[in-house]
mmCIF file of C-alpha atoms and ligand atoms in Angstrom:
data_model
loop_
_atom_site.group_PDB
_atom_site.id
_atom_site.type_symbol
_atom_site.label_atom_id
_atom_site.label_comp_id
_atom_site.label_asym_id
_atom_site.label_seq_id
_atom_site.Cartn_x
_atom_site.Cartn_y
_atom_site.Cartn_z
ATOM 1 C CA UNK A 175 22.380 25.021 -31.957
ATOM 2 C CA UNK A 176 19.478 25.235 -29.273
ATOM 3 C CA UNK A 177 18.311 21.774 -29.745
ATOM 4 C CA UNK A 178 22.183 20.376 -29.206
ATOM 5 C CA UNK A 179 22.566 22.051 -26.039
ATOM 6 C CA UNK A 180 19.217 20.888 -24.466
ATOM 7 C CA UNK A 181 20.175 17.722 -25.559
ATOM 8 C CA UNK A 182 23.039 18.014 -23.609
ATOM 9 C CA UNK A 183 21.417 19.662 -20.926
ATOM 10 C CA UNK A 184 19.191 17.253 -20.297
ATOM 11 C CA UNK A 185 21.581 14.364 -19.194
ATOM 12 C CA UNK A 186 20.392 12.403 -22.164
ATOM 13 C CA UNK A 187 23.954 11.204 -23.143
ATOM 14 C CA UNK A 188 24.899 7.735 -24.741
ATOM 15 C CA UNK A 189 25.671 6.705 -21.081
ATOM 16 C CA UNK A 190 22.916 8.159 -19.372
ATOM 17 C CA UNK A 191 20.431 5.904 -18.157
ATOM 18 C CA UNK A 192 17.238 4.876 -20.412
ATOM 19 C CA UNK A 193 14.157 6.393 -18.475
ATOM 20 C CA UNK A 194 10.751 5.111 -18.894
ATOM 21 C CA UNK A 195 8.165 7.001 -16.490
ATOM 22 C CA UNK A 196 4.534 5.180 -16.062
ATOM 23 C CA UNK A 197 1.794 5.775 -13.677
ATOM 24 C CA UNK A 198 0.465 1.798 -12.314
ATOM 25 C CA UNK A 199 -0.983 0.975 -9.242
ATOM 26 C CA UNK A 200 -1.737 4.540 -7.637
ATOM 27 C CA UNK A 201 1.821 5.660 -8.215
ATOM 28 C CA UNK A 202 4.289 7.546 -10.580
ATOM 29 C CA UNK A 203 7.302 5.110 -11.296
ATOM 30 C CA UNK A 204 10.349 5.943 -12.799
ATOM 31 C CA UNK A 205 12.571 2.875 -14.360
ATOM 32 C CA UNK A 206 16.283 4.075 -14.796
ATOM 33 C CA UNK A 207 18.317 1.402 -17.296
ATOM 34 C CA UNK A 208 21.670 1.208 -18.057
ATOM 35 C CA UNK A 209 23.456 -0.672 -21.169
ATOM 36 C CA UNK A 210 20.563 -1.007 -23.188
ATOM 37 C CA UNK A 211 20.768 -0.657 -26.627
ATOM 38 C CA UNK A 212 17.058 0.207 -27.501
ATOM 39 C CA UNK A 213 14.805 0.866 -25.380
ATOM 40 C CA UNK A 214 12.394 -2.322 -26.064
ATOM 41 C CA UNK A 215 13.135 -4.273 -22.803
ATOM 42 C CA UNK A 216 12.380 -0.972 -20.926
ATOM 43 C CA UNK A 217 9.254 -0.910 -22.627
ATOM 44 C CA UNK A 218 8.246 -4.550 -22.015
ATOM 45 C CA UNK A 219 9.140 -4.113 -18.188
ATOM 46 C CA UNK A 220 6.807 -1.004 -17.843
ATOM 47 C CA UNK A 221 3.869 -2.675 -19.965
ATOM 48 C CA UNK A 222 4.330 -5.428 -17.697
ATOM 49 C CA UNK A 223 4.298 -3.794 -14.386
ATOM 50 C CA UNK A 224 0.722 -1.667 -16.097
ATOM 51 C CA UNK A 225 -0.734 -5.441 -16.644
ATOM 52 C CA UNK A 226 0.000 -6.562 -13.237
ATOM 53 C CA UNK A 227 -1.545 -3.336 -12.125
ATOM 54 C CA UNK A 228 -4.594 -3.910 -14.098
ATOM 55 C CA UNK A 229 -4.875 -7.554 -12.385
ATOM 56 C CA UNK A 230 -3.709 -6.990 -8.866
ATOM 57 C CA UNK A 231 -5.991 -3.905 -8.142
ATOM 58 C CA UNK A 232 -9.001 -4.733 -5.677
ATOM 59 C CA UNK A 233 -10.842 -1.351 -5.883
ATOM 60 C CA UNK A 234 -11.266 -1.934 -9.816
ATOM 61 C CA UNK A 235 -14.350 -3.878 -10.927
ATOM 62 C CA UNK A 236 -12.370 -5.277 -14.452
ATOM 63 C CA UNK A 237 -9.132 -6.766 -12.176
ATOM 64 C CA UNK A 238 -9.101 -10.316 -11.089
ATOM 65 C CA UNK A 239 -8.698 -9.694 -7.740
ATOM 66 C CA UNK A 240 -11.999 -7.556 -8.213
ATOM 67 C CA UNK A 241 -13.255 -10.821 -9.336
ATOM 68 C CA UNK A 242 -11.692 -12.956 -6.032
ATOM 69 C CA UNK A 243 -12.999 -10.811 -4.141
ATOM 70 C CA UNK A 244 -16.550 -11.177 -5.259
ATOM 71 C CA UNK A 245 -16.240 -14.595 -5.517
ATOM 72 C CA UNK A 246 -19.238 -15.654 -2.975
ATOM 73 C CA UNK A 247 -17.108 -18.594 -1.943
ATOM 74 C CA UNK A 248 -16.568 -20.361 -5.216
ATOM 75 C CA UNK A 249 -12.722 -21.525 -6.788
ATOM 76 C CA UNK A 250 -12.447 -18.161 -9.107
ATOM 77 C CA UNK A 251 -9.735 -18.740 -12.075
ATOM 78 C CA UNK A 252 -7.252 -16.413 -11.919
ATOM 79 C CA UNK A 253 -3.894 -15.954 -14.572
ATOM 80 C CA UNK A 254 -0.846 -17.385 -14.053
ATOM 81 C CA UNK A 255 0.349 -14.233 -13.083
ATOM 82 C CA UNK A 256 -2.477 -13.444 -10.112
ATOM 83 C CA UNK A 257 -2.028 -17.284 -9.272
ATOM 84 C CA UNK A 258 1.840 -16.267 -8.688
ATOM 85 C CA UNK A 259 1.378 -13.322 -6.956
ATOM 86 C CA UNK A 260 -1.235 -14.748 -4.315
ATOM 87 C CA UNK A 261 0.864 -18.105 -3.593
ATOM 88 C CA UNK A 262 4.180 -15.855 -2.670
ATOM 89 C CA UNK A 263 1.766 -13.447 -1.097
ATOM 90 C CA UNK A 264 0.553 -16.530 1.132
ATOM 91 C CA UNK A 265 3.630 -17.836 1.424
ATOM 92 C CA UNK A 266 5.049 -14.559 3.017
ATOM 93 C CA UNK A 267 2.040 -14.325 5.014
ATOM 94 C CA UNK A 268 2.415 -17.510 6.419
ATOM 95 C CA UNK A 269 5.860 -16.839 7.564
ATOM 96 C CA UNK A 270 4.921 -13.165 8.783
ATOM 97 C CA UNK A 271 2.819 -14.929 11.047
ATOM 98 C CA UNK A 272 -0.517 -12.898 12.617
ATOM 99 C CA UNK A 273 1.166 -9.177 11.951
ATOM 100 C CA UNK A 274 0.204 -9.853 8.486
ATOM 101 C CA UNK A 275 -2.656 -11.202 6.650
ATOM 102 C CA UNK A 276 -3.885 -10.461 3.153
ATOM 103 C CA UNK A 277 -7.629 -11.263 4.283
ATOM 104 C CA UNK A 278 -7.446 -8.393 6.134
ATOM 105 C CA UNK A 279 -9.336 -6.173 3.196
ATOM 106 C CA UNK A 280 -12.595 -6.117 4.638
ATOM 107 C CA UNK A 281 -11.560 -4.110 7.629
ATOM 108 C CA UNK A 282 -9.309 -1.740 5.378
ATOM 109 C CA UNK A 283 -12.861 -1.034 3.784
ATOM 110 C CA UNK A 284 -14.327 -0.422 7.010
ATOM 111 C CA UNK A 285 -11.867 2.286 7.948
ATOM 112 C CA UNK A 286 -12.450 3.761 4.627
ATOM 113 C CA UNK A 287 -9.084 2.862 3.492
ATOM 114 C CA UNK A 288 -9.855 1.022 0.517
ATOM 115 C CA UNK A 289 -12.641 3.095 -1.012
ATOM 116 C CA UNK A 290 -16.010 5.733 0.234
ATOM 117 C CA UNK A 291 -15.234 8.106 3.502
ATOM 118 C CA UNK A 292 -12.769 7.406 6.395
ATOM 119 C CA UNK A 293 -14.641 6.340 9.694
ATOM 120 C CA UNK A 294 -13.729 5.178 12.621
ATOM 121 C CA UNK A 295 -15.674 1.670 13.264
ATOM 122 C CA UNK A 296 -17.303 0.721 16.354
ATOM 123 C CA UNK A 297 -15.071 -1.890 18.679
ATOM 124 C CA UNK A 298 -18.441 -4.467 17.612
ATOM 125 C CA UNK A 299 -17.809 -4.190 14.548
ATOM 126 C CA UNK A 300 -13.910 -4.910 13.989
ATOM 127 C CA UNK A 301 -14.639 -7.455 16.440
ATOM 128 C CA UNK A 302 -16.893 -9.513 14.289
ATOM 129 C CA UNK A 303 -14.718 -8.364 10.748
ATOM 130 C CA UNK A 304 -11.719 -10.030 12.372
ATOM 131 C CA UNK A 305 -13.287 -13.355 12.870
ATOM 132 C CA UNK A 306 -12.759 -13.210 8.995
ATOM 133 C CA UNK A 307 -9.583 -12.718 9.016
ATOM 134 C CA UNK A 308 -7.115 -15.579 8.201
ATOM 135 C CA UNK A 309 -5.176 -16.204 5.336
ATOM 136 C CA UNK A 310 -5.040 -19.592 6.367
ATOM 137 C CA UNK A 311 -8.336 -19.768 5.336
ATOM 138 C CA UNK A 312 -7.880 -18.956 1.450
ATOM 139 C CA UNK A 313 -7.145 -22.251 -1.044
ATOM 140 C CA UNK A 314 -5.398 -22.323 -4.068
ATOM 141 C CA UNK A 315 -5.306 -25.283 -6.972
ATOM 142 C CA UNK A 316 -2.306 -25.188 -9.148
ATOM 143 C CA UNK A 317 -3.719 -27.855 -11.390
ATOM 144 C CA UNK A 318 -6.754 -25.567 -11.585
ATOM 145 C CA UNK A 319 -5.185 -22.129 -11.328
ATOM 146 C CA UNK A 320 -7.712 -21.081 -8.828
ATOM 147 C CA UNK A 321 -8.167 -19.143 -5.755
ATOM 148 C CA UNK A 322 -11.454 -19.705 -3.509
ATOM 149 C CA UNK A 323 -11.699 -17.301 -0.790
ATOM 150 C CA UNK A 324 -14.452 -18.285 2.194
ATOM 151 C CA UNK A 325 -17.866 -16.182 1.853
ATOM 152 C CA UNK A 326 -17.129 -12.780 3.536
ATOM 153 C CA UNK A 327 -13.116 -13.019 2.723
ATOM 154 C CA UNK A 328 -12.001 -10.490 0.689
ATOM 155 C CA UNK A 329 -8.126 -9.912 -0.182
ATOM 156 C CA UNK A 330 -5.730 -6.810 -0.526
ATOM 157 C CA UNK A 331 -2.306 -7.116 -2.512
ATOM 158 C CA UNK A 332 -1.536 -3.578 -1.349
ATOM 159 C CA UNK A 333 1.268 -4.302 0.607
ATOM 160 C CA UNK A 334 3.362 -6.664 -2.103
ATOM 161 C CA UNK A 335 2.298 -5.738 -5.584
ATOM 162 C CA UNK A 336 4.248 -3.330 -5.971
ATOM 163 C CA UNK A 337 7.336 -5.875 -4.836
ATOM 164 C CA UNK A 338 6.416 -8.338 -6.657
ATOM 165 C CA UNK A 339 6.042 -5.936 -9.527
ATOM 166 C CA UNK A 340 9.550 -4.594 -9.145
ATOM 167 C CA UNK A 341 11.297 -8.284 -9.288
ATOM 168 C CA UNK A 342 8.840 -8.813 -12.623
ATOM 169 C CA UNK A 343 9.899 -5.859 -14.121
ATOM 170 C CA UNK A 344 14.252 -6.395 -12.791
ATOM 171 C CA UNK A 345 13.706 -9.823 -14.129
ATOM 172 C CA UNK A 346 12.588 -8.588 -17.873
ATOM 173 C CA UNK A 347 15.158 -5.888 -17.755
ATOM 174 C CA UNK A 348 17.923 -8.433 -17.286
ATOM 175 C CA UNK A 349 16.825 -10.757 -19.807
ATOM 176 C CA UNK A 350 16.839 -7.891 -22.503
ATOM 177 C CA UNK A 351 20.552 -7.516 -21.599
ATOM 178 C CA UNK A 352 20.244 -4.483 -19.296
ATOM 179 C CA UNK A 353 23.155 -4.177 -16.890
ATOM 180 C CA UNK A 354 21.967 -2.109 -14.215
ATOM 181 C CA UNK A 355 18.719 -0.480 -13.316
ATOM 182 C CA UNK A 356 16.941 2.000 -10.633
ATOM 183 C CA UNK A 357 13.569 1.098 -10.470
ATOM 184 C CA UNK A 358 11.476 3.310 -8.233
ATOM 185 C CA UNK A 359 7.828 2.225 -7.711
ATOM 186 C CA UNK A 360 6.853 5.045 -6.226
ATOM 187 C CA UNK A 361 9.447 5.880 -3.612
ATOM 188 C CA UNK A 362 7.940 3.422 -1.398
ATOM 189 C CA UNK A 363 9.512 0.670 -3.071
ATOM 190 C CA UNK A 364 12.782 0.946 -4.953
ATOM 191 C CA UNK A 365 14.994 -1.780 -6.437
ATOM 192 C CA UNK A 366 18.138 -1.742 -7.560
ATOM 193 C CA UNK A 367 20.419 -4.084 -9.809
ATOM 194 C CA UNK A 368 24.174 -3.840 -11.209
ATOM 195 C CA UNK A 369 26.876 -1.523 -11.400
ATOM 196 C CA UNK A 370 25.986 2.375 -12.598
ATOM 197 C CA UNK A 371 28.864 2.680 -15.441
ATOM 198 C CA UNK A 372 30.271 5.998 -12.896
ATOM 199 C CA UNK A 373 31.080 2.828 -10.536
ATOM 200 C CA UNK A 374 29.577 4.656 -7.609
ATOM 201 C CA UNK A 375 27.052 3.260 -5.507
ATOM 202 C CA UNK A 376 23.019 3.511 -5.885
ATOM 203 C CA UNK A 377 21.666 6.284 -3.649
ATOM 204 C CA UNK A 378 18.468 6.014 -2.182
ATOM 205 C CA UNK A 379 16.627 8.159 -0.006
ATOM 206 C CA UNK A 380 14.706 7.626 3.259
ATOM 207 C CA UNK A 381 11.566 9.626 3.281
ATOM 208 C CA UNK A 382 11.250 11.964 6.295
ATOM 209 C CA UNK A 383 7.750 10.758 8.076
ATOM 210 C CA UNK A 384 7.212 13.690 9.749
ATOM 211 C CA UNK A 385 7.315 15.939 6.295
ATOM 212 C CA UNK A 386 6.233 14.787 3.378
ATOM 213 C CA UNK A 387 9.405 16.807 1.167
ATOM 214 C CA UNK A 388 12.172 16.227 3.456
ATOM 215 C CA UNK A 389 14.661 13.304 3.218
ATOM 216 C CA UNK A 390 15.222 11.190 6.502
ATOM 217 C CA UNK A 391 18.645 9.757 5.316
ATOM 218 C CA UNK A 392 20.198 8.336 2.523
ATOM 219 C CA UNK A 393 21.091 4.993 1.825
ATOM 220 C CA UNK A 394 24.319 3.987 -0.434
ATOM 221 C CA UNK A 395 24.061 0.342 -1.413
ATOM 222 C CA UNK A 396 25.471 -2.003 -4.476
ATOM 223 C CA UNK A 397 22.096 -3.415 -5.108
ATOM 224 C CA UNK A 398 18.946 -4.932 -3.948
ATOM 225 C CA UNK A 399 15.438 -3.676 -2.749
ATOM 226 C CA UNK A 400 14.551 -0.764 -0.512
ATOM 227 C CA UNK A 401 10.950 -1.152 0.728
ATOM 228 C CA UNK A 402 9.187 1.392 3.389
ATOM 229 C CA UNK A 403 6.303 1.314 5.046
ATOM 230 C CA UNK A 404 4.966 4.331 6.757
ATOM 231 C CA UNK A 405 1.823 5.248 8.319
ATOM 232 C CA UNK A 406 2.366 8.882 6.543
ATOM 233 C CA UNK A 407 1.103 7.151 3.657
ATOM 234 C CA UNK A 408 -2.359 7.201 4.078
ATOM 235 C CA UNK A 409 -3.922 8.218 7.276
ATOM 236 C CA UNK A 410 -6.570 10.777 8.813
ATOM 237 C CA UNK A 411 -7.518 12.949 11.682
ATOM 238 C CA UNK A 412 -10.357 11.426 13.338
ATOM 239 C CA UNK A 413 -12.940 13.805 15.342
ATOM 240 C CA UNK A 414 -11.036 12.789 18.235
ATOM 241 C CA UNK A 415 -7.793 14.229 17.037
ATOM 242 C CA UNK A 416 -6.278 10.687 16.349
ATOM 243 C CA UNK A 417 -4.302 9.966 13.376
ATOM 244 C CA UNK A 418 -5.578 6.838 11.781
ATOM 245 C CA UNK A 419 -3.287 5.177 9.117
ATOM 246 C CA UNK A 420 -3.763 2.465 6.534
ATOM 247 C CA UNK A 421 -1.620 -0.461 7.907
ATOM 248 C CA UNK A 422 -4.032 -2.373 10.113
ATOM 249 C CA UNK A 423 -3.030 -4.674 13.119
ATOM 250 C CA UNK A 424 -4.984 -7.853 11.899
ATOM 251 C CA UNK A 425 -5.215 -8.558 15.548
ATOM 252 C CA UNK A 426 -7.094 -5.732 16.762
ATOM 253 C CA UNK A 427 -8.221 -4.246 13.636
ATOM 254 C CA UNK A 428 -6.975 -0.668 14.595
ATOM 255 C CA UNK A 429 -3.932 1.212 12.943
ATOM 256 C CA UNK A 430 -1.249 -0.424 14.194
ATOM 257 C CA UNK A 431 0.674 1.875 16.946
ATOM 258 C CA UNK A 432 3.467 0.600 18.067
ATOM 259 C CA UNK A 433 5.785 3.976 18.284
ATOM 260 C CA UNK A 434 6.943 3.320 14.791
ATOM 261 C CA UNK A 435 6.816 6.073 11.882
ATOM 262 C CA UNK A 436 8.140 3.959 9.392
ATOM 263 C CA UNK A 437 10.173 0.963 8.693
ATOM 264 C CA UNK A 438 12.525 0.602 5.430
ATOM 265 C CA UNK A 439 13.531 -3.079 5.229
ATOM 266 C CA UNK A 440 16.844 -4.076 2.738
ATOM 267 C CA UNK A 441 16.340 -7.277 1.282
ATOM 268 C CA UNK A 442 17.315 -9.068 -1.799
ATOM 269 C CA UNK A 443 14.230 -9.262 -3.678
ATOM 270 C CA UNK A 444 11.389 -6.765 -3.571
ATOM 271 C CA UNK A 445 8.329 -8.650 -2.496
ATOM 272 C CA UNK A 446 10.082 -9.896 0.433
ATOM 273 C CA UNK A 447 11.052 -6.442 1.553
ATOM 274 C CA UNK A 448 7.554 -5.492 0.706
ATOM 275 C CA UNK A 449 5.736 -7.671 2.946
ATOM 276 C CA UNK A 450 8.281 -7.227 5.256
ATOM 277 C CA UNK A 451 8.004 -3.223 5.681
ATOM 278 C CA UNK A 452 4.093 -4.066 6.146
ATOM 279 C CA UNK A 453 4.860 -6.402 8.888
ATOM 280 C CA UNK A 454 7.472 -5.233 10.760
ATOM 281 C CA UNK A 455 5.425 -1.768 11.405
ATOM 282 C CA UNK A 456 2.383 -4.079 13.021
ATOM 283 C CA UNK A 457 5.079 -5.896 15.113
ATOM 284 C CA UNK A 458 6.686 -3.211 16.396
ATOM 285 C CA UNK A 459 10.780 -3.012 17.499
ATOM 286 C CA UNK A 460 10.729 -5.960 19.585
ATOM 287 C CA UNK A 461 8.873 -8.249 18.004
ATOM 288 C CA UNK A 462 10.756 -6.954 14.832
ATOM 289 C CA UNK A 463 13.955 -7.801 16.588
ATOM 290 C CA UNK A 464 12.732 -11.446 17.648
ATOM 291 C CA UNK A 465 12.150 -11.912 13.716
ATOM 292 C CA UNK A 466 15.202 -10.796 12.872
ATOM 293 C CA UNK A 467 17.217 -12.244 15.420
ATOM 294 C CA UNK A 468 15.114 -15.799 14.186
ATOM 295 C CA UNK A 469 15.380 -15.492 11.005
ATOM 296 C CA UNK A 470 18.306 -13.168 9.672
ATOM 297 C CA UNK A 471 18.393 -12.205 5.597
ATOM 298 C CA UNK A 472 17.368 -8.494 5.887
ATOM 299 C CA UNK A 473 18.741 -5.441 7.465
ATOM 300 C CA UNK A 474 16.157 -2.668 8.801
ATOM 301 C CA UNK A 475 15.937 0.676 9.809
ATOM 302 C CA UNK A 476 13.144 2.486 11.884
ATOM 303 C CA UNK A 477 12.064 5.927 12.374
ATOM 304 C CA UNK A 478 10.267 5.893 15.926
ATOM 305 C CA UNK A 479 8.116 8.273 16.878
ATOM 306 C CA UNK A 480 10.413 9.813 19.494
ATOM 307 C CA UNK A 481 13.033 11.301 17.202
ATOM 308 C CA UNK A 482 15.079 7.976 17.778
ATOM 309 C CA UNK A 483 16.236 5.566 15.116
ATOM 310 C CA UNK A 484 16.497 1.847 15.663
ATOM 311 C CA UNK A 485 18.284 -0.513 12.917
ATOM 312 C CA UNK A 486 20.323 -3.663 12.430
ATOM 313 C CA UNK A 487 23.945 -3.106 12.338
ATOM 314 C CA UNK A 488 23.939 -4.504 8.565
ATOM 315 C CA UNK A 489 22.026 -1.149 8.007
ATOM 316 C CA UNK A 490 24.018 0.953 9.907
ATOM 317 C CA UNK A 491 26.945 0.378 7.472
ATOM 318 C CA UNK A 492 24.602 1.866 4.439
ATOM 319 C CA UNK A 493 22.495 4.136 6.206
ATOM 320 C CA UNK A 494 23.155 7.979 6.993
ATOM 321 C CA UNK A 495 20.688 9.889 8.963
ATOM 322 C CA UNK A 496 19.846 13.168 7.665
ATOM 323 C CA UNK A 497 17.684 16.922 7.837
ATOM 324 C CA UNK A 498 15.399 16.332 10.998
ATOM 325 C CA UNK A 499 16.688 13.052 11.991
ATOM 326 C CA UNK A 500 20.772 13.946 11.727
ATOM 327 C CA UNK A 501 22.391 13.415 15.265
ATOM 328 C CA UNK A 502 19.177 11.409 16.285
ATOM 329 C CA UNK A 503 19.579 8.818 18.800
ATOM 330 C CA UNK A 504 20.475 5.460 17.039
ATOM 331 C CA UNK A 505 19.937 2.225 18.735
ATOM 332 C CA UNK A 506 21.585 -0.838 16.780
ATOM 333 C CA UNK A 507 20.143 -4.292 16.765
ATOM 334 C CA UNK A 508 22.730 -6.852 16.453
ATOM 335 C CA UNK A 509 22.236 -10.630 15.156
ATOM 336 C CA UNK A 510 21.699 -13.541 16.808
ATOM 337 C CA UNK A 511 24.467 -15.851 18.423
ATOM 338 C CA UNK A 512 23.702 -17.808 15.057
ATOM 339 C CA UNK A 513 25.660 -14.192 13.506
HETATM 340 P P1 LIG B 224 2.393 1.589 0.801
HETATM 341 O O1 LIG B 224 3.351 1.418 -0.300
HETATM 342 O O2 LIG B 224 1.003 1.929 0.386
HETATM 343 O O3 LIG B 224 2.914 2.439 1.942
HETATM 344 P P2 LIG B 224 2.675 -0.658 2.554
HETATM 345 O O4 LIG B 224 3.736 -1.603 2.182
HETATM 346 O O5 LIG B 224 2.919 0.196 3.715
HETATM 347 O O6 LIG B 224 2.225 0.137 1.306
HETATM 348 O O7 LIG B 224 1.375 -1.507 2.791
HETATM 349 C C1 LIG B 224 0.164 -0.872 3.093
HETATM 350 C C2 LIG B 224 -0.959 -1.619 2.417
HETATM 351 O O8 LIG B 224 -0.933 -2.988 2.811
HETATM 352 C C3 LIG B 224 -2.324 -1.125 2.817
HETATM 353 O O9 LIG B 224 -2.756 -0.123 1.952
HETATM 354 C C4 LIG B 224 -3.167 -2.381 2.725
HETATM 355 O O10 LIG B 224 -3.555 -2.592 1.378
HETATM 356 C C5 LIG B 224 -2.231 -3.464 3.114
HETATM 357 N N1 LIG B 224 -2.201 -3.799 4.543
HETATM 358 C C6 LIG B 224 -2.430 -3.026 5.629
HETATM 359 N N2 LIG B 224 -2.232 -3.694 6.775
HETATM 360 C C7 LIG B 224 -1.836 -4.940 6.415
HETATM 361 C C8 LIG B 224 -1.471 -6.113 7.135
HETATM 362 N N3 LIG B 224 -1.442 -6.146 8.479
HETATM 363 N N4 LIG B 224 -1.128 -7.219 6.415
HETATM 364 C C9 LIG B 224 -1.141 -7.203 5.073
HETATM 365 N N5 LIG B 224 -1.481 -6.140 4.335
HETATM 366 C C10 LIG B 224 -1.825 -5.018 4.988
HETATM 367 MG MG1 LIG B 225 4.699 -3.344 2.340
#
């Protein structure tokens, strides 16, 4: 019968993964679950990851960020959820240091990053938009759930909600009694949990910076997140024949160019590895490898602008170069004395 055989031919086999598909926060996701036995876990994990979107999201008047954001300096009350997202944001931020600062919206906007055309402001300008720049500078009140950003802060979740979203939508999953899952946010931020029933290892591609189809290398890992930053993302030719990309140096306010095309950071939850990705790319390989060295708990691998590759020799193990970058130079960053 016709309708048996596409049945069959479409994978969708009692141990074939569930599939939910959803487009949230400017992306196509596809969730991937394993033992399952109906599909309303899956559902709750992609109507959550949708909710978040409809809260996190600065460019939309309705979200509470929106609201933050226009807050004219006063405590704005935010859900739990928001609240949750913003203190782990900080928290991150404040360990990231300068490379990475939520607060640094405004000059997004300026570049045309977060909304209108893309320009390239005048060296005045960034100079007096990063003055307001300093997530130091933004207070939260549990008691109150509340989030008061200074007159002329604004803030941009861009570089974690999708991480955070990812561990939301993992932690639901499990909970419902799924076993193992694929959850791709996008490509840009992919996290992985449990054993595929085949027993073989979770596959994820590395995209290729340089062209937007091609695969960079693959990565073959048990589990945990997969987060890349790359300034292929979003980016324009100025009149000057300069590519200008959406991941700002908070410092400067430029694009930050550092010889970096993009940075995919393992770590064990997603947010980390999101912020992470973000961060890294401003810092640039050494300062990345004085954070690593300092601080261990992730493995890294970056695609630098001169055909090289430089990772940690935790991602060596997992990582395979591949198309354009196969037989590229490799330099590996080892741990501290501290291993
Ligand atoms: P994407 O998945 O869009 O590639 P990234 O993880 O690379 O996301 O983060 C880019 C986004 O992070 C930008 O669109 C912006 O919202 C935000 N961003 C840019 N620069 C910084 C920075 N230095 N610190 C924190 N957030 C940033
Ligand atoms: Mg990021």
């Amino acid at each position: 019968m016709l309708l048996a055989a596409l049945v069959t031919a479409c994978g969708c086999t009692q141990n074939g993964p569930l599939v939910r598909e959803l487009f949230a926060m400017d992306t196509y996701m596809r969730f991937s679950v394993y033992g399952l036995t109906d599909g309303e876990a899956a559902d709750e994990a992609a109507d959550a990851v949708v909710r978040l979107s409809g809260l996190l999201d600065a460019v939309d008047s309705r979200s509470e960020v929106y609201a933050l954001d226009h807050g004219v300096g006063l405590p704005v009350p935010v859900s739990p959820e928001t609240f949750d997202v913003i203190e782990g944001a900080l928290g991150l931020s404040n360990r990231l240091g300068s490379a990475f600062e939520l607060t640094v919206r405004p000059v997004l906007t300026a570049w045309g990053f977060t909304e209108g055309e893309h320009r390239i402001p005048s060296d005045a300008e960034l100079a007096a938009l990063i003055e307001n720049v300093d997530d130091g500078r933004v207070g939260l009140d549990a008691e109150r759930n509340t989030v008061t950003l200074p007159e002329g802060m604004q803030i941009d979740l861009g570089a974690v909600a999708k991480g955070y979203a990812a561990d939301e939508a993992a932690r639901i999953l499990r909970e419902g009694g799924a076993k193992a899952a694929l959850l791709d946010l996008g490509s840009s931020t992919i996290l992985a949990f449990g054993s595929k029933p085949d027993g073989t290892k979770w596959k994820i591609a590395v995209k290729d910076p340089e062209n937007a189809d091609g695969v960079a290398g693959i990565i073959e890992t048990d589990g945990g997140a997969v987060s890349t930053s790359g300034g292929y993302e979003r980016y324009f030719t100025g009149p000057d024949g300069q590519v200008y990309w959406h991941i700002i140096d908070p410092r400067t306010g430029r694009p930050a160019k550092t010889g970096i095309l993009s940075v995919t950071v393992l770590t064990d939850d997603a947010m980390t590895g999101d912020a992470l990705s973000t961060a890294l790319f401003v810092m640039g390989p050494q300062a990345a490898e004085e954070y690593y060295r300092e601080n261990g708990g992730i493995d890294y691998i970056m695609l630098m602008e001169d055909g090289s590759i430089v990772m940690t020799a935790g991602a060596e193990g997992v990582f395979t170069p591949y198309g354009s970058r196969a037989g590229a130079k490799v330099s590996v960053v080892g741990s501290g004395a501290d291993g």
